[in-house]
Protein backbone atom coordinates (compact mmCIF):
# COMPACT_ATOMS: atom_id res chain seq x y z
CA UNK A 1 0.00 0.00 0.00
CA UNK A 2 2.92 2.36 0.53
CA UNK A 3 3.42 2.77 -3.23
CA UNK A 4 0.67 5.42 -3.33
CA UNK A 5 2.10 7.40 -0.41
CA UNK A 6 3.97 10.65 -0.94
CA UNK A 7 7.05 10.81 1.27
CA UNK A 8 7.76 14.47 0.52
CA UNK A 9 5.86 16.42 3.13
CA UNK A 10 6.56 18.94 5.87
CA UNK A 11 7.02 16.75 8.96
CA UNK A 12 6.34 19.65 11.36
CA UNK A 13 3.07 20.53 9.62
CA UNK A 14 1.99 16.88 9.59
CA UNK A 15 2.81 16.48 13.29
CA UNK A 16 0.68 19.55 14.06
CA UNK A 17 -2.20 18.14 11.98
CA UNK A 18 -1.97 14.84 13.86
CA UNK A 19 -2.06 16.56 17.27
CA UNK A 20 -5.83 16.73 17.52
CA UNK A 21 -7.69 16.75 20.82
CA UNK A 22 -11.28 16.65 22.06
CA UNK A 23 -11.89 20.30 21.08
CA UNK A 24 -10.53 19.91 17.55
CA UNK A 25 -13.09 20.62 14.82
CA UNK A 26 -14.57 17.95 12.55
CA UNK A 27 -12.37 19.06 9.67
CA UNK A 28 -9.18 18.47 11.68
CA UNK A 29 -10.09 14.87 12.46
CA UNK A 30 -11.56 13.98 9.04
CA UNK A 31 -9.21 12.01 6.82
CA UNK A 32 -9.38 9.44 4.06
CA UNK A 33 -7.82 6.02 4.23
CA UNK A 34 -7.00 3.73 1.34
CA UNK A 35 -7.14 0.04 2.18
CA UNK A 36 -6.94 -3.06 0.03
CA UNK A 37 -10.18 -5.02 -0.28
CA UNK A 38 -9.97 -8.21 1.75
CA UNK A 39 -11.39 -10.34 -1.07
CA UNK A 40 -10.52 -8.37 -4.19
CA UNK A 41 -7.20 -6.81 -3.22
CA UNK A 42 -8.41 -3.65 -4.97
CA UNK A 43 -7.77 -0.24 -3.36
CA UNK A 44 -10.72 1.20 -1.43
CA UNK A 45 -10.72 4.83 -0.27
CA UNK A 46 -13.14 6.08 2.39
CA UNK A 47 -13.59 9.11 4.59
CA UNK A 48 -13.29 8.53 8.34
CA UNK A 49 -12.40 10.30 11.58
CA UNK A 50 -9.14 9.53 13.35
CA UNK A 51 -8.55 9.91 17.08
CA UNK A 52 -5.49 10.94 19.10
CA UNK A 53 -5.59 9.46 22.60
CA UNK A 54 -2.65 9.14 24.97
CA UNK A 55 -0.11 10.10 22.30
CA UNK A 56 -1.26 7.40 19.86
CA UNK A 57 -3.59 7.44 16.85
CA UNK A 58 -6.64 5.28 16.29
CA UNK A 59 -9.49 4.51 13.91
CA UNK A 60 -12.85 3.33 15.18
CA UNK A 61 -16.46 3.36 14.14
CA UNK A 62 -20.01 2.83 15.23
CA UNK A 63 -20.67 -0.57 16.83
CA UNK A 64 -21.50 -2.45 13.64
CA UNK A 65 -19.35 -4.49 11.24
CA UNK A 66 -17.18 -2.25 9.03
CA UNK A 67 -15.68 -3.13 5.64
CA UNK A 68 -12.61 -0.97 6.31
CA UNK A 69 -11.89 -3.00 9.45
CA UNK A 70 -12.24 -6.30 7.57
CA UNK A 71 -9.92 -4.93 4.87
CA UNK A 72 -7.31 -3.82 7.42
CA UNK A 73 -7.55 -7.14 9.25
CA UNK A 74 -6.70 -8.93 6.01
CA UNK A 75 -4.21 -6.34 4.68
CA UNK A 76 -2.87 -4.16 7.54
CA UNK A 77 -0.80 -1.78 5.39
CA UNK A 78 -2.77 1.26 4.27
CA UNK A 79 -2.47 4.93 3.36
CA UNK A 80 -3.62 7.65 5.77
CA UNK A 81 -4.57 10.76 3.77
CA UNK A 82 -4.49 14.13 5.55
CA UNK A 83 -6.68 16.46 3.52
CA UNK A 84 -7.78 19.48 5.54
CA UNK A 85 -5.20 22.22 5.78
CA UNK A 86 -2.22 19.91 5.49
CA UNK A 87 -2.20 17.46 2.62
CA UNK A 88 -0.09 14.34 2.93
CA UNK A 89 -0.40 10.66 2.07
CA UNK A 90 1.16 8.73 4.94
CA UNK A 91 1.96 5.01 4.78
CA UNK A 92 0.80 3.24 7.92
CA UNK A 93 0.08 -0.13 9.47
CA UNK A 94 -3.14 -1.07 11.29
CA UNK A 95 -2.78 -2.89 14.60
CA UNK A 96 -6.09 -4.26 15.98
CA UNK A 97 -6.62 -3.26 19.62
CA UNK A 98 -7.82 -6.21 21.69
CA UNK A 99 -6.59 -5.23 25.19
CA UNK A 100 -9.73 -4.42 27.23
CA UNK A 101 -8.05 -1.61 29.22
CA UNK A 102 -6.81 0.13 26.08
CA UNK A 103 -10.17 -0.34 24.34
CA UNK A 104 -11.93 1.19 27.35
CA UNK A 105 -9.58 4.20 27.51
CA UNK A 106 -9.73 4.95 23.78
CA UNK A 107 -13.41 4.23 23.18
CA UNK A 108 -14.37 6.29 26.24
CA UNK A 109 -12.66 9.27 24.61
CA UNK A 110 -14.33 8.55 21.26
CA UNK A 111 -17.84 8.22 22.72
CA UNK A 112 -17.29 11.40 24.79
CA UNK A 113 -17.03 13.35 21.52
CA UNK A 114 -20.82 13.23 21.21
CA UNK A 115 -20.91 15.74 24.08
CA UNK A 116 -18.38 18.18 22.58
CA UNK A 117 -20.01 21.41 21.39
CA UNK A 118 -19.58 21.71 17.65
CA UNK A 119 -18.65 18.05 17.28
CA UNK A 120 -22.03 16.47 17.78
CA UNK A 121 -21.76 13.08 16.14
CA UNK A 122 -24.18 12.52 13.28
CA UNK A 123 -26.34 10.05 15.13
CA UNK A 124 -30.01 10.07 15.91
CA UNK A 125 -29.62 8.23 19.21
CA UNK A 126 -27.17 8.74 22.05
CA UNK A 127 -24.30 6.28 21.83
CA UNK A 128 -23.46 4.11 24.82
CA UNK A 129 -19.94 3.12 25.79
CA UNK A 130 -20.99 -0.46 26.59
CA UNK A 131 -22.11 -0.99 22.98
CA UNK A 132 -18.86 0.43 21.64
CA UNK A 133 -16.78 -1.75 23.96
CA UNK A 134 -18.60 -4.89 22.82
CA UNK A 135 -18.97 -4.23 19.10
CA UNK A 136 -16.86 -1.37 17.73
CA UNK A 137 -13.78 -1.93 15.62
CA UNK A 138 -10.64 -0.30 16.99
CA UNK A 139 -7.22 -0.18 15.41
CA UNK A 140 -4.08 1.67 16.34
CA UNK A 141 -2.41 3.52 13.50
CA UNK A 142 1.35 3.02 13.36
CA UNK A 143 2.94 5.38 10.85
CA UNK A 144 5.72 3.88 8.77
CA UNK A 145 7.66 7.16 9.00
CA UNK A 146 9.37 6.98 12.38
CA UNK A 147 9.48 10.80 12.56
CA UNK A 148 5.70 10.75 13.10
CA UNK A 149 5.56 8.13 15.82
CA UNK A 150 4.94 8.91 19.47
CA UNK A 151 8.07 9.82 21.40
Coordinates of N, CA and C in Angstrom, one line a residue:
X1 N 0.8 -1.2 0.0 CA 0.0 0.0 0.0 C 0.9 1.3 0.0
X2 N 2.1 1.2 0.4 CA 2.9 2.4 0.5 C 3.3 2.9 -0.8
X3 N 3.1 2.2 -1.9 CA 3.4 2.8 -3.2 C 2.6 4.0 -3.6
X4 N 1.5 4.2 -3.0 CA 0.7 5.4 -3.3 C 1.0 6.6 -2.4
X5 N 1.8 6.4 -1.4 CA 2.1 7.4 -0.4 C 3.2 8.3 -0.9
X6 N 3.0 9.6 -0.6 CA 4.0 10.7 -0.9 C 4.8 10.9 0.3
X7 N 6.1 10.7 0.1 CA 7.0 10.8 1.3 C 7.6 12.2 1.4
X8 N 7.2 13.1 0.5 CA 7.8 14.5 0.5 C 6.7 15.4 1.1
X9 N 6.8 15.6 2.4 CA 5.9 16.4 3.1 C 6.6 17.1 4.3
X10 N 6.0 18.2 4.8 CA 6.6 18.9 5.9 C 6.2 18.2 7.2
X11 N 7.2 17.6 7.8 CA 7.0 16.8 9.0 C 6.4 17.6 10.1
X12 N 6.9 18.8 10.3 CA 6.3 19.6 11.4 C 4.9 19.9 11.1
X13 N 4.5 20.2 9.9 CA 3.1 20.5 9.6 C 2.2 19.3 9.8
X14 N 2.7 18.1 9.4 CA 2.0 16.9 9.6 C 1.8 16.6 11.1
X15 N 2.9 16.7 11.8 CA 2.8 16.5 13.3 C 1.8 17.4 13.9
X16 N 1.7 18.6 13.5 CA 0.7 19.6 14.1 C -0.7 19.1 13.7
X17 N -0.9 18.6 12.4 CA -2.2 18.1 12.0 C -2.6 16.9 12.7
X18 N -1.7 16.1 13.1 CA -2.0 14.8 13.9 C -2.2 15.1 15.3
X19 N -1.9 16.3 15.8 CA -2.1 16.6 17.3 C -3.4 17.1 17.6
X20 N -4.5 16.3 17.2 CA -5.8 16.7 17.5 C -6.2 16.4 19.0
X21 N -7.2 17.0 19.5 CA -7.7 16.7 20.8 C -9.2 16.8 20.8
X22 N -9.8 16.7 22.0 CA -11.3 16.7 22.1 C -11.9 17.9 21.5
X23 N -11.3 19.1 21.6 CA -11.9 20.3 21.1 C -11.6 20.6 19.6
X24 N -10.9 19.7 19.0 CA -10.5 19.9 17.6 C -11.8 19.8 16.7
X25 N -11.9 20.7 15.7 CA -13.1 20.6 14.8 C -13.2 19.4 14.0
X26 N -14.3 19.1 13.4 CA -14.6 18.0 12.6 C -13.5 17.9 11.4
X27 N -13.3 19.0 10.8 CA -12.4 19.1 9.7 C -11.0 18.6 10.1
X28 N -10.5 18.9 11.3 CA -9.2 18.5 11.7 C -9.1 17.0 11.9
X29 N -10.1 16.3 12.2 CA -10.1 14.9 12.5 C -10.6 14.0 11.3
X30 N -11.1 14.7 10.2 CA -11.6 14.0 9.0 C -10.4 13.7 8.1
X31 N -10.2 12.5 7.7 CA -9.2 12.0 6.8 C -9.8 11.0 5.8
X32 N -9.0 10.6 4.9 CA -9.4 9.4 4.1 C -8.4 8.4 4.4
X33 N -8.8 7.1 4.2 CA -7.8 6.0 4.2 C -8.0 5.2 3.0
X34 N -6.9 4.7 2.5 CA -7.0 3.7 1.3 C -6.5 2.4 1.8
X35 N -7.4 1.4 1.8 CA -7.1 0.0 2.2 C -7.2 -0.8 0.9
X36 N -6.8 -2.1 1.1 CA -6.9 -3.1 0.0 C -8.1 -3.9 0.4
X37 N -9.0 -4.2 -0.5 CA -10.2 -5.0 -0.3 C -9.7 -6.4 0.2
X38 N -10.4 -6.9 1.2 CA -10.0 -8.2 1.7 C -10.1 -9.3 0.8
X39 N -11.2 -9.3 -0.1 CA -11.4 -10.3 -1.1 C -10.8 -10.0 -2.4
X40 N -10.9 -8.7 -2.8 CA -10.5 -8.4 -4.2 C -9.1 -7.9 -4.3
X41 N -8.5 -7.4 -3.2 CA -7.2 -6.8 -3.2 C -7.2 -5.5 -3.9
X42 N -8.3 -4.9 -4.3 CA -8.4 -3.6 -5.0 C -8.4 -2.5 -3.9
X43 N -7.8 -1.4 -4.3 CA -7.8 -0.2 -3.4 C -9.2 0.3 -3.1
X44 N -9.4 0.6 -1.9 CA -10.7 1.2 -1.4 C -10.4 2.4 -0.6
X45 N -11.0 3.6 -1.0 CA -10.7 4.8 -0.3 C -12.0 5.3 0.4
X46 N -12.0 5.6 1.7 CA -13.1 6.1 2.4 C -12.8 7.3 3.3
X47 N -13.8 8.0 3.6 CA -13.6 9.1 4.6 C -13.9 8.6 6.0
X48 N -13.1 9.0 7.0 CA -13.3 8.5 8.3 C -12.7 9.5 9.3
X49 N -13.1 9.5 10.6 CA -12.4 10.3 11.6 C -11.3 9.5 12.2
X50 N -10.2 10.2 12.6 CA -9.1 9.5 13.4 C -9.1 10.2 14.7
X51 N -8.6 9.5 15.7 CA -8.6 9.9 17.1 C -7.1 9.9 17.6
X52 N -6.8 10.9 18.5 CA -5.5 10.9 19.1 C -5.7 10.8 20.6
X53 N -5.3 9.7 21.2 CA -5.6 9.5 22.6 C -4.3 8.9 23.2
X54 N -3.8 9.6 24.3 CA -2.6 9.1 25.0 C -1.4 9.1 24.1
X55 N -1.3 10.0 23.1 CA -0.1 10.1 22.3 C -0.1 9.1 21.2
X56 N -1.2 8.4 21.0 CA -1.3 7.4 19.9 C -2.5 7.7 19.0
X57 N -2.5 7.2 17.8 CA -3.6 7.4 16.9 C -4.4 6.2 16.6
X58 N -5.7 6.4 16.4 CA -6.6 5.3 16.3 C -7.7 5.6 15.2
X59 N -8.3 4.5 14.7 CA -9.5 4.5 13.9 C -10.5 3.6 14.6
X60 N -11.8 4.1 14.6 CA -12.8 3.3 15.2 C -14.1 3.7 14.4
X61 N -15.2 3.1 14.8 CA -16.5 3.4 14.1 C -17.6 2.9 15.0
X62 N -18.8 3.2 14.5 CA -20.0 2.8 15.2 C -20.0 1.3 15.5
X63 N -20.7 0.9 16.5 CA -20.7 -0.6 16.8 C -21.5 -1.5 15.9
X64 N -21.0 -1.5 14.7 CA -21.5 -2.4 13.6 C -20.3 -2.9 12.8
X65 N -20.5 -4.0 12.1 CA -19.3 -4.5 11.2 C -19.0 -3.4 10.2
X66 N -17.7 -3.3 10.0 CA -17.2 -2.3 9.0 C -16.3 -2.9 8.0
X67 N -16.5 -2.6 6.7 CA -15.7 -3.1 5.6 C -14.2 -2.7 5.8
X68 N -14.0 -1.4 6.2 CA -12.6 -1.0 6.3 C -11.8 -1.8 7.3
X69 N -12.5 -2.2 8.4 CA -11.9 -3.0 9.4 C -11.6 -4.4 8.9
X70 N -12.5 -5.0 8.2 CA -12.2 -6.3 7.6 C -11.1 -6.2 6.6
X71 N -11.0 -5.1 5.8 CA -9.9 -4.9 4.9 C -8.6 -4.8 5.6
X72 N -8.6 -4.0 6.7 CA -7.3 -3.8 7.4 C -6.9 -5.1 8.2
X73 N -7.9 -5.9 8.6 CA -7.5 -7.1 9.3 C -6.9 -8.1 8.3
X74 N -7.3 -8.1 7.0 CA -6.7 -8.9 6.0 C -5.4 -8.4 5.4
X75 N -5.4 -7.0 5.3 CA -4.2 -6.3 4.7 C -3.9 -5.1 5.6
X76 N -3.0 -5.3 6.6 CA -2.9 -4.2 7.5 C -2.1 -2.9 7.0
X77 N -1.5 -3.0 5.9 CA -0.8 -1.8 5.4 C -1.8 -0.9 4.6
X78 N -1.8 0.4 4.9 CA -2.8 1.3 4.3 C -2.2 2.7 4.1
X79 N -2.9 3.5 3.5 CA -2.5 4.9 3.4 C -3.5 5.8 4.1
X80 N -2.9 6.7 4.9 CA -3.6 7.6 5.8 C -3.5 9.0 5.0
X81 N -4.6 9.5 4.6 CA -4.6 10.8 3.8 C -5.0 12.0 4.6
X82 N -4.1 12.8 5.0 CA -4.5 14.1 5.5 C -5.0 15.0 4.4
X83 N -6.1 15.7 4.6 CA -6.7 16.5 3.5 C -7.2 17.8 3.9
X84 N -7.2 18.2 5.1 CA -7.8 19.5 5.5 C -6.7 20.4 6.1
X85 N -6.3 21.4 5.4 CA -5.2 22.2 5.8 C -3.9 21.7 5.3
X86 N -3.4 20.6 5.9 CA -2.2 19.9 5.5 C -2.6 18.7 4.6
X87 N -2.0 18.6 3.5 CA -2.2 17.5 2.6 C -1.0 16.6 2.6
X88 N -1.2 15.3 2.9 CA -0.1 14.3 2.9 C -0.7 12.9 2.9
X89 N 0.0 12.1 2.2 CA -0.4 10.7 2.1 C 0.6 9.9 2.9
X90 N 0.2 9.3 4.0 CA 1.2 8.7 4.9 C 1.0 7.2 5.0
X91 N 2.0 6.5 4.7 CA 2.0 5.0 4.8 C 1.9 4.6 6.3
X92 N 1.0 3.6 6.5 CA 0.8 3.2 7.9 C 0.4 1.8 8.0
X93 N 0.4 1.3 9.2 CA 0.1 -0.1 9.5 C -1.0 -0.1 10.5
X94 N -2.0 -0.9 10.3 CA -3.1 -1.1 11.3 C -2.8 -2.2 12.3
X95 N -3.0 -1.9 13.6 CA -2.8 -2.9 14.6 C -4.1 -3.0 15.4
X96 N -4.8 -4.1 15.2 CA -6.1 -4.3 16.0 C -5.8 -4.2 17.5
X97 N -6.7 -3.4 18.2 CA -6.6 -3.3 19.6 C -7.6 -4.2 20.3
X98 N -7.0 -5.2 21.0 CA -7.8 -6.2 21.7 C -7.8 -6.0 23.2
X99 N -6.7 -5.4 23.7 CA -6.6 -5.2 25.2 C -7.8 -4.5 25.8
X100 N -8.5 -5.1 26.7 CA -9.7 -4.4 27.2 C -9.5 -3.1 27.9
X101 N -8.4 -2.9 28.6 CA -8.1 -1.6 29.2 C -7.8 -0.5 28.2
X102 N -7.1 -0.8 27.1 CA -6.8 0.1 26.1 C -8.1 0.4 25.3
X103 N -8.9 -0.6 25.0 CA -10.2 -0.3 24.3 C -11.0 0.6 25.2
X104 N -11.1 0.4 26.5 CA -11.9 1.2 27.3 C -11.4 2.6 27.3
X105 N -10.1 2.8 27.5 CA -9.6 4.2 27.5 C -9.9 4.9 26.2
X106 N -9.6 4.3 25.1 CA -9.7 5.0 23.8 C -11.2 5.1 23.4
X107 N -12.0 4.1 23.6 CA -13.4 4.2 23.2 C -14.2 5.2 24.1
X108 N -13.8 5.3 25.4 CA -14.4 6.3 26.2 C -14.2 7.7 25.7
X109 N -13.0 8.0 25.2 CA -12.7 9.3 24.6 C -13.5 9.5 23.3
X110 N -13.6 8.4 22.5 CA -14.3 8.6 21.3 C -15.8 8.8 21.5
X111 N -16.4 8.1 22.4 CA -17.8 8.2 22.7 C -18.1 9.6 23.4
X112 N -17.1 10.1 24.1 CA -17.3 11.4 24.8 C -17.4 12.5 23.8
X113 N -16.9 12.3 22.5 CA -17.0 13.4 21.5 C -18.5 13.8 21.2
X114 N -19.4 12.9 21.5 CA -20.8 13.2 21.2 C -21.3 14.4 22.1
X115 N -20.5 14.7 23.2 CA -20.9 15.7 24.1 C -20.1 17.0 23.8
X116 N -19.2 17.0 22.9 CA -18.4 18.2 22.6 C -19.2 19.2 21.7
X117 N -19.3 20.4 22.2 CA -20.0 21.4 21.4 C -19.3 21.5 20.0
X118 N -20.1 21.6 19.0 CA -19.6 21.7 17.7 C -19.1 20.4 17.0
X119 N -19.1 19.3 17.8 CA -18.7 18.0 17.3 C -19.7 17.0 17.4
X120 N -20.9 17.4 17.6 CA -22.0 16.5 17.8 C -21.9 15.4 16.7
X121 N -21.8 14.2 17.1 CA -21.8 13.1 16.1 C -23.1 13.0 15.4
X122 N -23.0 12.6 14.1 CA -24.2 12.5 13.3 C -25.0 11.2 13.6
X123 N -25.6 11.2 14.7 CA -26.3 10.0 15.1 C -27.7 10.5 15.6
X124 N -28.7 9.7 15.5 CA -30.0 10.1 15.9 C -30.3 9.6 17.4
X125 N -29.5 8.7 17.8 CA -29.6 8.2 19.2 C -28.3 8.4 19.9
X126 N -28.4 8.6 21.2 CA -27.2 8.7 22.1 C -26.4 7.4 22.0
X127 N -25.1 7.5 21.8 CA -24.3 6.3 21.8 C -23.9 5.9 23.2
X128 N -23.8 4.6 23.5 CA -23.5 4.1 24.8 C -22.1 3.4 24.8
X129 N -21.3 3.7 25.7 CA -19.9 3.1 25.8 C -20.0 1.6 25.8
X130 N -20.9 1.0 26.5 CA -21.0 -0.5 26.6 C -21.1 -1.1 25.2
X131 N -21.9 -0.5 24.3 CA -22.1 -1.0 23.0 C -20.8 -0.9 22.2
X132 N -20.1 0.2 22.3 CA -18.9 0.4 21.6 C -17.8 -0.6 22.1
X133 N -17.8 -0.8 23.4 CA -16.8 -1.7 24.0 C -17.0 -3.2 23.4
X134 N -18.3 -3.5 23.3 CA -18.6 -4.9 22.8 C -18.5 -5.1 21.3
X135 N -18.8 -4.0 20.5 CA -19.0 -4.2 19.1 C -18.2 -3.3 18.2
X136 N -17.5 -2.3 18.6 CA -16.9 -1.4 17.7 C -15.5 -1.8 17.3
X137 N -15.1 -1.6 16.1 CA -13.8 -1.9 15.6 C -12.8 -0.9 16.2
X138 N -11.6 -1.3 16.5 CA -10.6 -0.3 17.0 C -9.3 -0.8 16.5
X139 N -8.6 0.1 15.8 CA -7.2 -0.2 15.4 C -6.3 1.0 15.8
X140 N -5.1 0.6 16.1 CA -4.1 1.7 16.3 C -3.4 1.9 15.0
X141 N -3.1 3.1 14.7 CA -2.4 3.5 13.5 C -0.9 3.6 13.9
X142 N -0.1 2.9 13.2 CA 1.4 3.0 13.4 C 1.9 3.5 12.0
X143 N 2.4 4.8 12.1 CA 2.9 5.4 10.9 C 4.3 4.7 10.5
X144 N 4.5 4.5 9.2 CA 5.7 3.9 8.8 C 6.9 4.9 8.9
X145 N 6.6 6.1 8.8 CA 7.7 7.2 9.0 C 7.9 7.3 10.5
X146 N 9.1 6.9 10.9 CA 9.4 7.0 12.4 C 9.3 8.4 12.9
X147 N 9.5 9.4 12.1 CA 9.5 10.8 12.6 C 8.1 11.2 13.1
X148 N 7.1 10.4 12.7 CA 5.7 10.8 13.1 C 5.2 10.0 14.3
X149 N 6.0 9.0 14.7 CA 5.6 8.1 15.8 C 5.7 8.8 17.1
X150 N 4.9 8.4 18.1 CA 4.9 8.9 19.5 C 6.3 8.8 20.0
X151 N 6.8 9.8 20.8 CA 8.1 9.8 21.4 C 7.9 9.9 22.9

